[in-house]
Tab-separated table of C-alpha atoms in Angstrom:
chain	number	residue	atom	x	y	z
N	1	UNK	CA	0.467	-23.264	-3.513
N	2	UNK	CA	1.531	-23.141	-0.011
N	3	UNK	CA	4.171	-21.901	2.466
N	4	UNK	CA	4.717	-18.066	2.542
N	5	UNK	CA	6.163	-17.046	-0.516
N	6	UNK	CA	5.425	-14.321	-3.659
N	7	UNK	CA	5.356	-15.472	-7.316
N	8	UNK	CA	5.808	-12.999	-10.135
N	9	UNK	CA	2.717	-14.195	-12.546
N	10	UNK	CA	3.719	-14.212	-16.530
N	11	UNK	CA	0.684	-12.385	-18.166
N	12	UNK	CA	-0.399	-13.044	-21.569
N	13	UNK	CA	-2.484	-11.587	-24.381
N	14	UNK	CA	-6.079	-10.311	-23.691
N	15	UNK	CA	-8.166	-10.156	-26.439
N	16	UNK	CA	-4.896	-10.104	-28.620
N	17	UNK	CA	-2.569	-7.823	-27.216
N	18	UNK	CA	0.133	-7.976	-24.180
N	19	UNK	CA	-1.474	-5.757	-21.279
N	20	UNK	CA	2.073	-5.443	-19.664
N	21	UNK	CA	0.800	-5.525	-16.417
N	22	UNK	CA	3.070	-6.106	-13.372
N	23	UNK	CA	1.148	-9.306	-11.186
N	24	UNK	CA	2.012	-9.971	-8.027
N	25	UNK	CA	0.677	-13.528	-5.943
N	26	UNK	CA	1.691	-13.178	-2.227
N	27	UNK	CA	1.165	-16.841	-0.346
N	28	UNK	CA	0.415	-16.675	3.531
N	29	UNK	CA	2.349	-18.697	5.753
N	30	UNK	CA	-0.648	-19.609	7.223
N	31	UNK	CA	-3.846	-19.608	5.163
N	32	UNK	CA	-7.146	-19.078	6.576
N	33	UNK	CA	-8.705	-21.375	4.333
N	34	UNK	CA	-10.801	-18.068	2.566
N	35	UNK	CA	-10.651	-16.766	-1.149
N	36	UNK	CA	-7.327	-14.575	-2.246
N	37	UNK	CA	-8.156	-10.850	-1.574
N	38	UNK	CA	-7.228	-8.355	-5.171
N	39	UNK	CA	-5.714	-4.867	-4.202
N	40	UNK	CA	-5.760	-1.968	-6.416
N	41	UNK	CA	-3.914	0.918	-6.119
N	42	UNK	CA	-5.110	4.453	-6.821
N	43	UNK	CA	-4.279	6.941	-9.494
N	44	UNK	CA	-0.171	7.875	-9.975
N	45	UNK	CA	0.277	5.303	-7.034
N	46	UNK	CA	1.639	1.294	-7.390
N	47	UNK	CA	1.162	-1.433	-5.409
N	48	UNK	CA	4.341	-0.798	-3.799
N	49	UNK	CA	2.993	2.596	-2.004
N	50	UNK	CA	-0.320	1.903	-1.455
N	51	UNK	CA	-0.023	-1.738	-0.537
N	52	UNK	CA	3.145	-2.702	0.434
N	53	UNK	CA	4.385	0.336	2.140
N	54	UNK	CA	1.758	0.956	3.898
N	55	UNK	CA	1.395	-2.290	5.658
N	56	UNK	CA	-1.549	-3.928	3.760
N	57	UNK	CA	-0.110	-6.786	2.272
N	58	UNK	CA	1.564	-7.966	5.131
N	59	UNK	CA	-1.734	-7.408	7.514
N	60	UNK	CA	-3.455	-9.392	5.200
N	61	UNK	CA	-0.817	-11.923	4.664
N	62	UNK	CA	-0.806	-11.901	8.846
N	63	UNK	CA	-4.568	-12.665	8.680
N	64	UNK	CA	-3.960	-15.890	6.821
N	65	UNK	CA	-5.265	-14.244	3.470
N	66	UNK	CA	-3.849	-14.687	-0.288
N	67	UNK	CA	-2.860	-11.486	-2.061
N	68	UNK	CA	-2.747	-10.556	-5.264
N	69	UNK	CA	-1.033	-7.044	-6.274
N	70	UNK	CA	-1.400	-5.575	-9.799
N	71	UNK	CA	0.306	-2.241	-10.765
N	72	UNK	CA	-2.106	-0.362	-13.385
N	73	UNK	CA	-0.764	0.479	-16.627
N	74	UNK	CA	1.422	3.436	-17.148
N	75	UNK	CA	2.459	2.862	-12.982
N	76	UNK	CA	4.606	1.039	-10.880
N	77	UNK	CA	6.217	-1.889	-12.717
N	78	UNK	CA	4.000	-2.173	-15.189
N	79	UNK	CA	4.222	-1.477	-18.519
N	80	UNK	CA	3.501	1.762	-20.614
N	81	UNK	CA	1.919	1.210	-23.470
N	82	UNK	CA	1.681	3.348	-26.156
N	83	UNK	CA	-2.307	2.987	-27.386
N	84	UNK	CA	-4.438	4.581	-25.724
N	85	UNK	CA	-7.062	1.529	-25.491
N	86	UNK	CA	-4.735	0.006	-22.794
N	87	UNK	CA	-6.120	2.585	-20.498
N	88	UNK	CA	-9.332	2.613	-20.557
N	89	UNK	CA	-11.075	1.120	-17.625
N	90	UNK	CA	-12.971	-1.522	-19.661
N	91	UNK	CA	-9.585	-2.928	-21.122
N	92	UNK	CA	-8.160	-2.767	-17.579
N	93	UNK	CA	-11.479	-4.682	-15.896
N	94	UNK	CA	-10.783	-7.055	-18.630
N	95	UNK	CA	-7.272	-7.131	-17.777
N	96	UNK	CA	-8.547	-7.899	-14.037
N	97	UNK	CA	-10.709	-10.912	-14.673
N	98	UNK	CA	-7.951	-12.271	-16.819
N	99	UNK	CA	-4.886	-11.934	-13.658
N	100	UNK	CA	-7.668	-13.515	-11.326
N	101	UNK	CA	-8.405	-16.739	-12.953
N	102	UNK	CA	-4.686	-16.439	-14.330
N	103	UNK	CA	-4.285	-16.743	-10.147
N	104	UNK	CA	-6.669	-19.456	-9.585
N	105	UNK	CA	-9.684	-17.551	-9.103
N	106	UNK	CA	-12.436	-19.796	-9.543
N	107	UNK	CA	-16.348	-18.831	-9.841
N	108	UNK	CA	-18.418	-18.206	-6.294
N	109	UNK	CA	-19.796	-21.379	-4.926
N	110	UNK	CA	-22.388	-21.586	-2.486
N	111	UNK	CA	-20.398	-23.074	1.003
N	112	UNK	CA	-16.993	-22.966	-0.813
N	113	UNK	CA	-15.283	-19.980	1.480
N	114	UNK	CA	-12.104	-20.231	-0.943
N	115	UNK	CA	-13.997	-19.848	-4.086
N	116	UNK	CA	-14.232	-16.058	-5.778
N	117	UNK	CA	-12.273	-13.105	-4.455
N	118	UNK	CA	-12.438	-10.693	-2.847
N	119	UNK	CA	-11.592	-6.899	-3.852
N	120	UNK	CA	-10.214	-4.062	-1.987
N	121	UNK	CA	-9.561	-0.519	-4.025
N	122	UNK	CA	-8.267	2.749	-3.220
N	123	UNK	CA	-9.466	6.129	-4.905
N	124	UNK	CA	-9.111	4.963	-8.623
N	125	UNK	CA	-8.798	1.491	-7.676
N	126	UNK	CA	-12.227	1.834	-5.918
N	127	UNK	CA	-14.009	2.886	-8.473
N	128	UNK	CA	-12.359	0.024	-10.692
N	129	UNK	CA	-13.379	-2.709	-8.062
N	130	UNK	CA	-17.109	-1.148	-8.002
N	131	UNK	CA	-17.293	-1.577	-11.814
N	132	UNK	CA	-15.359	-4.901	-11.253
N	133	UNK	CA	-17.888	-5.855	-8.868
N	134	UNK	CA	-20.751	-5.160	-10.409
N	135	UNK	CA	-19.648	-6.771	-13.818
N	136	UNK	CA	-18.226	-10.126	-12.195
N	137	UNK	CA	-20.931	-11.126	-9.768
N	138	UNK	CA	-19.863	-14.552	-10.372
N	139	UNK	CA	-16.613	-13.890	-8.817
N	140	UNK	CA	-16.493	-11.140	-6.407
N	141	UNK	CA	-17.674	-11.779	-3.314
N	142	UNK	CA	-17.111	-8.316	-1.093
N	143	UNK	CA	-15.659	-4.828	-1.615
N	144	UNK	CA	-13.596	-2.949	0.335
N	145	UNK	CA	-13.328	0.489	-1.030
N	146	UNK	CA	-11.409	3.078	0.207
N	147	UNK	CA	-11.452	7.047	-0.687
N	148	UNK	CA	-14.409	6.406	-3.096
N	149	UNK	CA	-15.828	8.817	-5.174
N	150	UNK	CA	-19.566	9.105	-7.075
N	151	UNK	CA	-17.845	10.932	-10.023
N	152	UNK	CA	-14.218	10.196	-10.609
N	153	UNK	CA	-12.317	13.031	-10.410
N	154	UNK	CA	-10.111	12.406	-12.784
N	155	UNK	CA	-12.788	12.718	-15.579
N	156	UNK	CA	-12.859	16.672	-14.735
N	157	UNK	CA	-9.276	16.809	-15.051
N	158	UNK	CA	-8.175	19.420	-18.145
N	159	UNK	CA	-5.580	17.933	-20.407
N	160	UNK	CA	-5.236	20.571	-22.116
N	161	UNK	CA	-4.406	22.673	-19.413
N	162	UNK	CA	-1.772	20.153	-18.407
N	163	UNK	CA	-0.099	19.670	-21.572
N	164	UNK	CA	0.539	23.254	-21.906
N	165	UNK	CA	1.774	23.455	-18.029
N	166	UNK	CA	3.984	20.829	-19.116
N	167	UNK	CA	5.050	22.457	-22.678
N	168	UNK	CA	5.752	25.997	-21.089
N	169	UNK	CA	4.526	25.894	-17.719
N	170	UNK	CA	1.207	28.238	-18.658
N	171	UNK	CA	-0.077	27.895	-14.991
N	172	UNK	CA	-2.926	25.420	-14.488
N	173	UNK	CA	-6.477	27.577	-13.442
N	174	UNK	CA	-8.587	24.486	-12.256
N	175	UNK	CA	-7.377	23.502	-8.621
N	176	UNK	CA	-8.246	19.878	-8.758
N	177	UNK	CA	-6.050	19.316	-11.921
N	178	UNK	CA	-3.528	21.536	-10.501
N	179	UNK	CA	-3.332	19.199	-7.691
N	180	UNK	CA	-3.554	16.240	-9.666
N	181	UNK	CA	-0.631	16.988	-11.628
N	182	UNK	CA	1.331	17.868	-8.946
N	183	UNK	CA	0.519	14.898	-7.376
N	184	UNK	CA	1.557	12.925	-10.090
N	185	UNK	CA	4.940	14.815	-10.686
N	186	UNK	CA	6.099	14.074	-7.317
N	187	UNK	CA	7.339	10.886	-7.764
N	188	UNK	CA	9.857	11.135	-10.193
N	189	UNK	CA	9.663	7.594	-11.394
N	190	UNK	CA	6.131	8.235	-12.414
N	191	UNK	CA	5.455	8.218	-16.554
N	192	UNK	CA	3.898	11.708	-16.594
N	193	UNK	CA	2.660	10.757	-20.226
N	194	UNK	CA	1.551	7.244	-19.377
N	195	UNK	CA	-0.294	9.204	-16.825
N	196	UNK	CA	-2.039	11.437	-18.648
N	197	UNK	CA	-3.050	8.840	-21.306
N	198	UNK	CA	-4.643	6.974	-18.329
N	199	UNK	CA	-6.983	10.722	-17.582
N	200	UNK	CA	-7.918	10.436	-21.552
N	201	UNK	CA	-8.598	7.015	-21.633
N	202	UNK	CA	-10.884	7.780	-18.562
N	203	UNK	CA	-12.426	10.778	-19.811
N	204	UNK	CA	-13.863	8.582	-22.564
N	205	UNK	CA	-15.063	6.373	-20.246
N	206	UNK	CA	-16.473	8.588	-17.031
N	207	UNK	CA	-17.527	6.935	-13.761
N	208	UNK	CA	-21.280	5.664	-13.576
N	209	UNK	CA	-21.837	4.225	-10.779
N	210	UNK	CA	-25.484	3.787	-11.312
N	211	UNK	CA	-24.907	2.806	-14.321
N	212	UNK	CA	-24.035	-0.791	-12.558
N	213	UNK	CA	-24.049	-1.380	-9.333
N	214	UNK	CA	-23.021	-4.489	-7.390
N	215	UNK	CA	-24.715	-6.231	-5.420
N	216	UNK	CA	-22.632	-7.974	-3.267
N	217	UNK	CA	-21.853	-6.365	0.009
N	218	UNK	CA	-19.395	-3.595	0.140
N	219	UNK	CA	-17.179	-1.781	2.805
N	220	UNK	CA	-17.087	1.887	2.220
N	221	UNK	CA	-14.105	3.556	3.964
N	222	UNK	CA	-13.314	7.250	3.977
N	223	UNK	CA	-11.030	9.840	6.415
N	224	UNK	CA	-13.371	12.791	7.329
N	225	UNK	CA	-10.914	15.050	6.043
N	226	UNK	CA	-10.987	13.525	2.462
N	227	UNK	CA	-12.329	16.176	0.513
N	228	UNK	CA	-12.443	13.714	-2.929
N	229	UNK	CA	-14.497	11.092	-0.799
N	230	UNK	CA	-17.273	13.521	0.619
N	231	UNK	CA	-19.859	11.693	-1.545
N	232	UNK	CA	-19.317	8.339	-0.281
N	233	UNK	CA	-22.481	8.142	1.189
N	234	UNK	CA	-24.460	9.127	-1.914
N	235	UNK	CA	-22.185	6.251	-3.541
N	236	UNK	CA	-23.100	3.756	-0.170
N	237	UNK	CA	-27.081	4.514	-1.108
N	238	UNK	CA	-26.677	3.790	-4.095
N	239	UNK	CA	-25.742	0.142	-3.282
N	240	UNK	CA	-28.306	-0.520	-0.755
N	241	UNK	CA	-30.856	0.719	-3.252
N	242	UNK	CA	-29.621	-2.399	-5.434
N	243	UNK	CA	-29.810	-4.574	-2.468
N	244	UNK	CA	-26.330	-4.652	-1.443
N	245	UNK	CA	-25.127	-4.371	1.981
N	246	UNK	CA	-22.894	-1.090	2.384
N	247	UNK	CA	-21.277	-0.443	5.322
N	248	UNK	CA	-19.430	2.722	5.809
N	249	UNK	CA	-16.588	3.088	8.076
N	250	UNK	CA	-15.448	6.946	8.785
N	251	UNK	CA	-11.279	7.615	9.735
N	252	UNK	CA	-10.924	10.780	12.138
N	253	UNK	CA	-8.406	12.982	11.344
N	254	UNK	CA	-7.335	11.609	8.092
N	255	UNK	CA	-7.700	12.753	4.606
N	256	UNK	CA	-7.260	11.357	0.863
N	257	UNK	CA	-3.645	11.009	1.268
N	258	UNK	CA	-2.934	9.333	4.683
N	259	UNK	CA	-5.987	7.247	5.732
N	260	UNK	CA	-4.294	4.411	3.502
N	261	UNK	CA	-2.205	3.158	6.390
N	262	UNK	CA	-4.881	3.589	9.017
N	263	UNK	CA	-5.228	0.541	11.481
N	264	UNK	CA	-9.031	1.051	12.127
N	265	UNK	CA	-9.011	0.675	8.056
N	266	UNK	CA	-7.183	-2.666	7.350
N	267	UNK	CA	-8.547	-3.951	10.250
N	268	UNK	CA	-12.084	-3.523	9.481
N	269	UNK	CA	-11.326	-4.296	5.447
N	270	UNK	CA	-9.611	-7.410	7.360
N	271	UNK	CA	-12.730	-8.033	9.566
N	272	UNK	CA	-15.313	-7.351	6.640
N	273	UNK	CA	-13.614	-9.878	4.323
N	274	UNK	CA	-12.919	-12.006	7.443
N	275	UNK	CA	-17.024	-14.242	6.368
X	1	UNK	CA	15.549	-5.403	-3.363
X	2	UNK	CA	14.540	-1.912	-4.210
X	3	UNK	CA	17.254	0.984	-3.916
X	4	UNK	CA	14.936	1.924	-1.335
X	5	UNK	CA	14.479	-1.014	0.612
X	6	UNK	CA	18.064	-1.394	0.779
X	7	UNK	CA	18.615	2.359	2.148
X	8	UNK	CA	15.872	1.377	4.819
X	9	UNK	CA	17.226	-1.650	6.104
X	10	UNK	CA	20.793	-0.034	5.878
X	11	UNK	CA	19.310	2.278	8.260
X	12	UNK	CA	17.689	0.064	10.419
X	13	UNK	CA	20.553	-1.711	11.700
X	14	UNK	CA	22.178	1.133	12.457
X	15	UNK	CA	20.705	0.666	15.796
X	16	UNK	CA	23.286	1.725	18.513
X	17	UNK	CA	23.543	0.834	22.021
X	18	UNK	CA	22.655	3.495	24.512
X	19	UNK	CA	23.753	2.523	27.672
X	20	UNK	CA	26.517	4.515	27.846
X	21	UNK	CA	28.674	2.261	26.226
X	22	UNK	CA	30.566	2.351	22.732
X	23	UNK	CA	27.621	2.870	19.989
X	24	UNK	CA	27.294	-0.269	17.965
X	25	UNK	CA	28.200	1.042	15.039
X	26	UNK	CA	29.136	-2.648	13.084
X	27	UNK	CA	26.334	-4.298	14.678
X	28	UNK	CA	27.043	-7.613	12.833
X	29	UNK	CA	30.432	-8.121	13.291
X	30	UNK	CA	30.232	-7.003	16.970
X	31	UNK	CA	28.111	-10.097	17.332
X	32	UNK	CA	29.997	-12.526	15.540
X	33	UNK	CA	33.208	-10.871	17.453
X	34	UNK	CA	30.833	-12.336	20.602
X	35	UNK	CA	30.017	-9.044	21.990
X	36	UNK	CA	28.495	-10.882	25.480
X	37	UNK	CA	31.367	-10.211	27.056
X	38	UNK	CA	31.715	-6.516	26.394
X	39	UNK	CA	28.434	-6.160	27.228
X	40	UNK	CA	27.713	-7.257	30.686
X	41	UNK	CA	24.865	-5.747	31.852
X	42	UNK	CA	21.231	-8.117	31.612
X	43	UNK	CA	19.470	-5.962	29.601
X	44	UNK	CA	20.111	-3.179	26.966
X	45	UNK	CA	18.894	-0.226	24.888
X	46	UNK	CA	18.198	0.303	21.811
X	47	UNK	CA	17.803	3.437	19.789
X	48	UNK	CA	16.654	3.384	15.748
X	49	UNK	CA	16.299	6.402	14.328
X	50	UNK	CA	13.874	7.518	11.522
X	51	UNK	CA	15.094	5.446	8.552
X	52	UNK	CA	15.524	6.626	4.707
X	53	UNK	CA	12.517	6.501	3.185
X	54	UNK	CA	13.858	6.906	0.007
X	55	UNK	CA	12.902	9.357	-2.894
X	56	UNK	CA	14.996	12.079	-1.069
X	57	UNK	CA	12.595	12.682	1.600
X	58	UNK	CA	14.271	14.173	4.682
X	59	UNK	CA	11.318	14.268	7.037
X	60	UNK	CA	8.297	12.588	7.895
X	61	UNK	CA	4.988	13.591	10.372
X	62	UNK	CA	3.984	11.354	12.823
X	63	UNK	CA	0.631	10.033	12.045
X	64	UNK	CA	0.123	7.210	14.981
X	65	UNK	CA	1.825	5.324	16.955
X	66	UNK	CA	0.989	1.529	17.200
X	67	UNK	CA	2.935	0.603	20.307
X	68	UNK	CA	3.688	2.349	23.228
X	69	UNK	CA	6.328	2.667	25.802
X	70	UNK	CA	6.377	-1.328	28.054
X	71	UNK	CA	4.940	-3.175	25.027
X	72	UNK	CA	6.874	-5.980	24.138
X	73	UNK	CA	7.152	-6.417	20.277
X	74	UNK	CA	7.903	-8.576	17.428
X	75	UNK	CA	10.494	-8.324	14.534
X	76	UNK	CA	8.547	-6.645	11.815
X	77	UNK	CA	5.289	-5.811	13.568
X	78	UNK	CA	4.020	-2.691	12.979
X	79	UNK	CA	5.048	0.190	14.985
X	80	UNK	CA	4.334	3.471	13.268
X	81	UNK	CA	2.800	5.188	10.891
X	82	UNK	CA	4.653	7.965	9.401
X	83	UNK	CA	3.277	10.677	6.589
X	84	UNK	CA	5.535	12.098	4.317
X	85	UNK	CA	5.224	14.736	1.600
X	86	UNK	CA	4.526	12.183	-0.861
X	87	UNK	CA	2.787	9.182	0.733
X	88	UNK	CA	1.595	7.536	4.071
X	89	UNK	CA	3.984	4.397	5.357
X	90	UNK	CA	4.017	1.680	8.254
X	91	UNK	CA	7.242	1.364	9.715
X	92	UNK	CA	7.846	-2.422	10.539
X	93	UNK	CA	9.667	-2.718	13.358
X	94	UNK	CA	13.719	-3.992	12.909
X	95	UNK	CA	13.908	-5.687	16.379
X	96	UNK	CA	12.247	-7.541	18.666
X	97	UNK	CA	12.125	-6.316	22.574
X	98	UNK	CA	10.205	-3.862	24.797
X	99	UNK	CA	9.597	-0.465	23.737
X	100	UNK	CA	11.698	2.359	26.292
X	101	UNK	CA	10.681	5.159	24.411
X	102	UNK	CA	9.022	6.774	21.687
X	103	UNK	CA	9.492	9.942	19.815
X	104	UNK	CA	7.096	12.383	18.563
X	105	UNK	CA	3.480	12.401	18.856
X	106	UNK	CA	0.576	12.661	16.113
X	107	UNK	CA	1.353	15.667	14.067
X	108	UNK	CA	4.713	16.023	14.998
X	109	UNK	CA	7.461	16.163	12.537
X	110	UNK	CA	11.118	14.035	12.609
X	111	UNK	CA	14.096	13.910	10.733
X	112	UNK	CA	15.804	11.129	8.737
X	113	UNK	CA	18.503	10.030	11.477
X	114	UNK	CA	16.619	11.662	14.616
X	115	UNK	CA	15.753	9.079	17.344
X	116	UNK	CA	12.440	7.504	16.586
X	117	UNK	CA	12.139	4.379	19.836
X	118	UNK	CA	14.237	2.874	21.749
X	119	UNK	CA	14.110	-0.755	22.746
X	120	UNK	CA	15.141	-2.655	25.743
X	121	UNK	CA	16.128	-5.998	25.074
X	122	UNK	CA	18.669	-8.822	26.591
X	123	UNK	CA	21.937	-8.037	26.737
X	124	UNK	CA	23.300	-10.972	24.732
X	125	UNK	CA	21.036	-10.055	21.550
X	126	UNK	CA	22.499	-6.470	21.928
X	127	UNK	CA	24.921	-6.920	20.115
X	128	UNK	CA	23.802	-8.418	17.032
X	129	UNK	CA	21.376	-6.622	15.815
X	130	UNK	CA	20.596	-6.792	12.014
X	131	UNK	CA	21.271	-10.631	12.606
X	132	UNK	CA	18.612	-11.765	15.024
X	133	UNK	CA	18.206	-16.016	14.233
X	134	UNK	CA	14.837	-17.291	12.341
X	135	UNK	CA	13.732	-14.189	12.108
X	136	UNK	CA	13.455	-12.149	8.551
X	137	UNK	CA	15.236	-8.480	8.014
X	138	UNK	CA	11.958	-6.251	7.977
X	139	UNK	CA	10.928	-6.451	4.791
X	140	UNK	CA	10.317	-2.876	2.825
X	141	UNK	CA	9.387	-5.090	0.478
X	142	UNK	CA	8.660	-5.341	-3.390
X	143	UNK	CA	11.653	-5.367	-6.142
X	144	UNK	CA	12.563	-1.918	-7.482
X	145	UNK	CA	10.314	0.357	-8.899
X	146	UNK	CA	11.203	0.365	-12.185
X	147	UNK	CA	8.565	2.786	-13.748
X	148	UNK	CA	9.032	2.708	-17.536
């Protein structure tokens, strides 16, 4: 493919069933010649907001880069399945390594700078590019994650407490899911229930990031007011520990919420990804 | 196009002429009415206000500006980043010329409608804004959100 234009990909079954996932391939007028770059978006986001919106795709499409978008299920156009096993993050990292070769992905080859891809994730989507990372060596070739978190804090998040809030508005007593839902209910579009499947699906299947850790080497970028990425560094040791090269990249002044559209972030995610 | 984009770029071109003259307020047919005439002075300005930003948001916080007053910018290069109660967006910018005047510095707050920058650019491209040649409308881009 060639010339600047965006393809809507047709998905098919994974390991049987239809993930519904909305796919997104965004062509560069002028290509740099390096691998396509994979966003995902962060919990009760899309890849409209975090990506588009905020200036990302077209910065990277401006640096000559191939983009691929994907909204997660239960968000953004994708669709809302009703089992729960569509959530869970191994379904969706399967999901992942099916839209990439679907896109032309093709293994890392020593010399070849447009084989593999590279991955850039915000808050949720970090922690899904870390596991994606350190699950696909073969493909990924750097990270770029943004508001990262050692434990993901959606796996503290009470459901039950939530589901009554939402029943009869019993008032939620644990902050962080307080502010989670609220979060989430701000956008009216969002599927509240899709949502909240995603938080089960993810309790089942809590963050580990020791658990596997990827080798390859990994932007870590954070605003120092982001009180749900204070243990990036604990997450950045962790990687050079396995031998990967993590760089962290601090954004004054800016917390979880609006160090998305930071310059001094896409441009060093752009400059990091740039080799 | 999104609901949203469209409210965005409807805003955009709302772009009016402030040098005293008649504001611009059909842009597009001004210029294919050849506006030149009308407007005889060599340069001109530009004022955009904050556009929609869609999901009933009335007001958004500066967070940073990317350009600043004597820059000379591109169609649809970045010029702002705006926070809102929702989400954090780049504005694109919806004309090309040299920046007169921004509104607002980090932290401060503006209203859908109030002046955001002003541009200066040639007179004879005054008056068709919202129709600049080769050039692409700024794109808000991605097809609606249709969450299910």
């Amino acid at each position: 493919m060639s010339g600047r234009h965006t393809g809507e990909m047709h998905s098919h079954t994974v390991e049987g069933t239809d993930p519904q996932l909305f796919v997104e391939v965004h062509d560069p007028q002028n290509d740099a010649g390096l691998r396509p770059v994979l966003l995902l978006h962060g919990f009760s986001s899309s890849s409209k907001l975090n990506w588009h919106d905020t200036g990302w795709v077209a910065a990277l499409l401006e640096a000559g880069r191939r983009v691929i978008t994907v909204d997660l299920p239960g968000h953004g156009r994708s669709g809302a399945p009703e089992d729960m096993d569509s959530y869970s993050p191994s379904r969706i990292r399967a999901d992942l390594l099916q839209i990439a070769f679907d896109a032309g992905v093709r293994p890392l080859h020593d010399g070849d700078p447009t084989s593999g891809v590279d991955v850039v994730g915000y808050s949720l989507g970090a922690r899904l590019a870390w596991e994606f990372g350190a699950t696909q060596p073969e493909i990924v070739h750097r990270l770029v994650l943004g508001g990262p978190n050692i434990a993901d804090p959606l796996a503290a998040f009470d459901l039950i407490a939530a589901q009554n809030y939402l029943a009869d508005g019993t008032p939620i007593a644990d902050e962080s899911t307080a502010g989670l839902l609220k979060m989430a209910m701000l956008l009216p579009s969002n599927n509240i229930f899709a949502l909240l499947s995603l938080v089960d699906a993810i309790k089942a299947e809590p963050f580990d990031p020791a658990e596997a850790v990827p080798h390859m080497p990994m932007l870590l970028v954070a605003g120092d007011q982001d009180e749900r990425a204070a243990t990036m560094p604990q997450l950045a040791a962790l990687g050079i520990r396995a031998g990967s090269m993590a760089e962290q990249l601090t954004l004054p002044g800016r917390n979880h919420t609006n160090a998305i559209t930071s310059r001094a972030f896409k441009q060093g995610a752009i400059a990091f990804l740039g080799v | 196009m999104s609901r949203q984009s469209q409210l965005v770029e409807a805003s955009w071109v709302r772009g009016r002429k402030t040098d005293g003259g008649p504001h611009c307020t059909n842009c597009e047919a001004a210029g294919r009415a050849g506006s030149n005439e009308y407007w005889s002075t060599a340069v001109a300005e530009i004022s955009f206000p904050l556009p929609d930003l869609g999901e009933g948001l009335i007001e958004a916080t500066v967070l940073e500006w990317l350009v600043s007053p004597g820059d000379q910018v591109e169609r649809n290069q970045p010029l702002v980043e705006m926070e809102t109660s929702k989400s954090a967006v780049e504005l694109p910018s919806p004309q090309a010329g040299k920046v007169v005047r921004i509104f607002g510095g980090a932290g401060d707050r503006i209203n859908v409608g109030e002046p955001l920058i002003v541009f200066e650019v040639p007179d004879n491209t005054a008056g068709i804004v919202g129709t600049v040649p080769k050039d692409e409308a700024p794109t808000r881009p991605g097809p609606p959100e249709r969450r299910t």
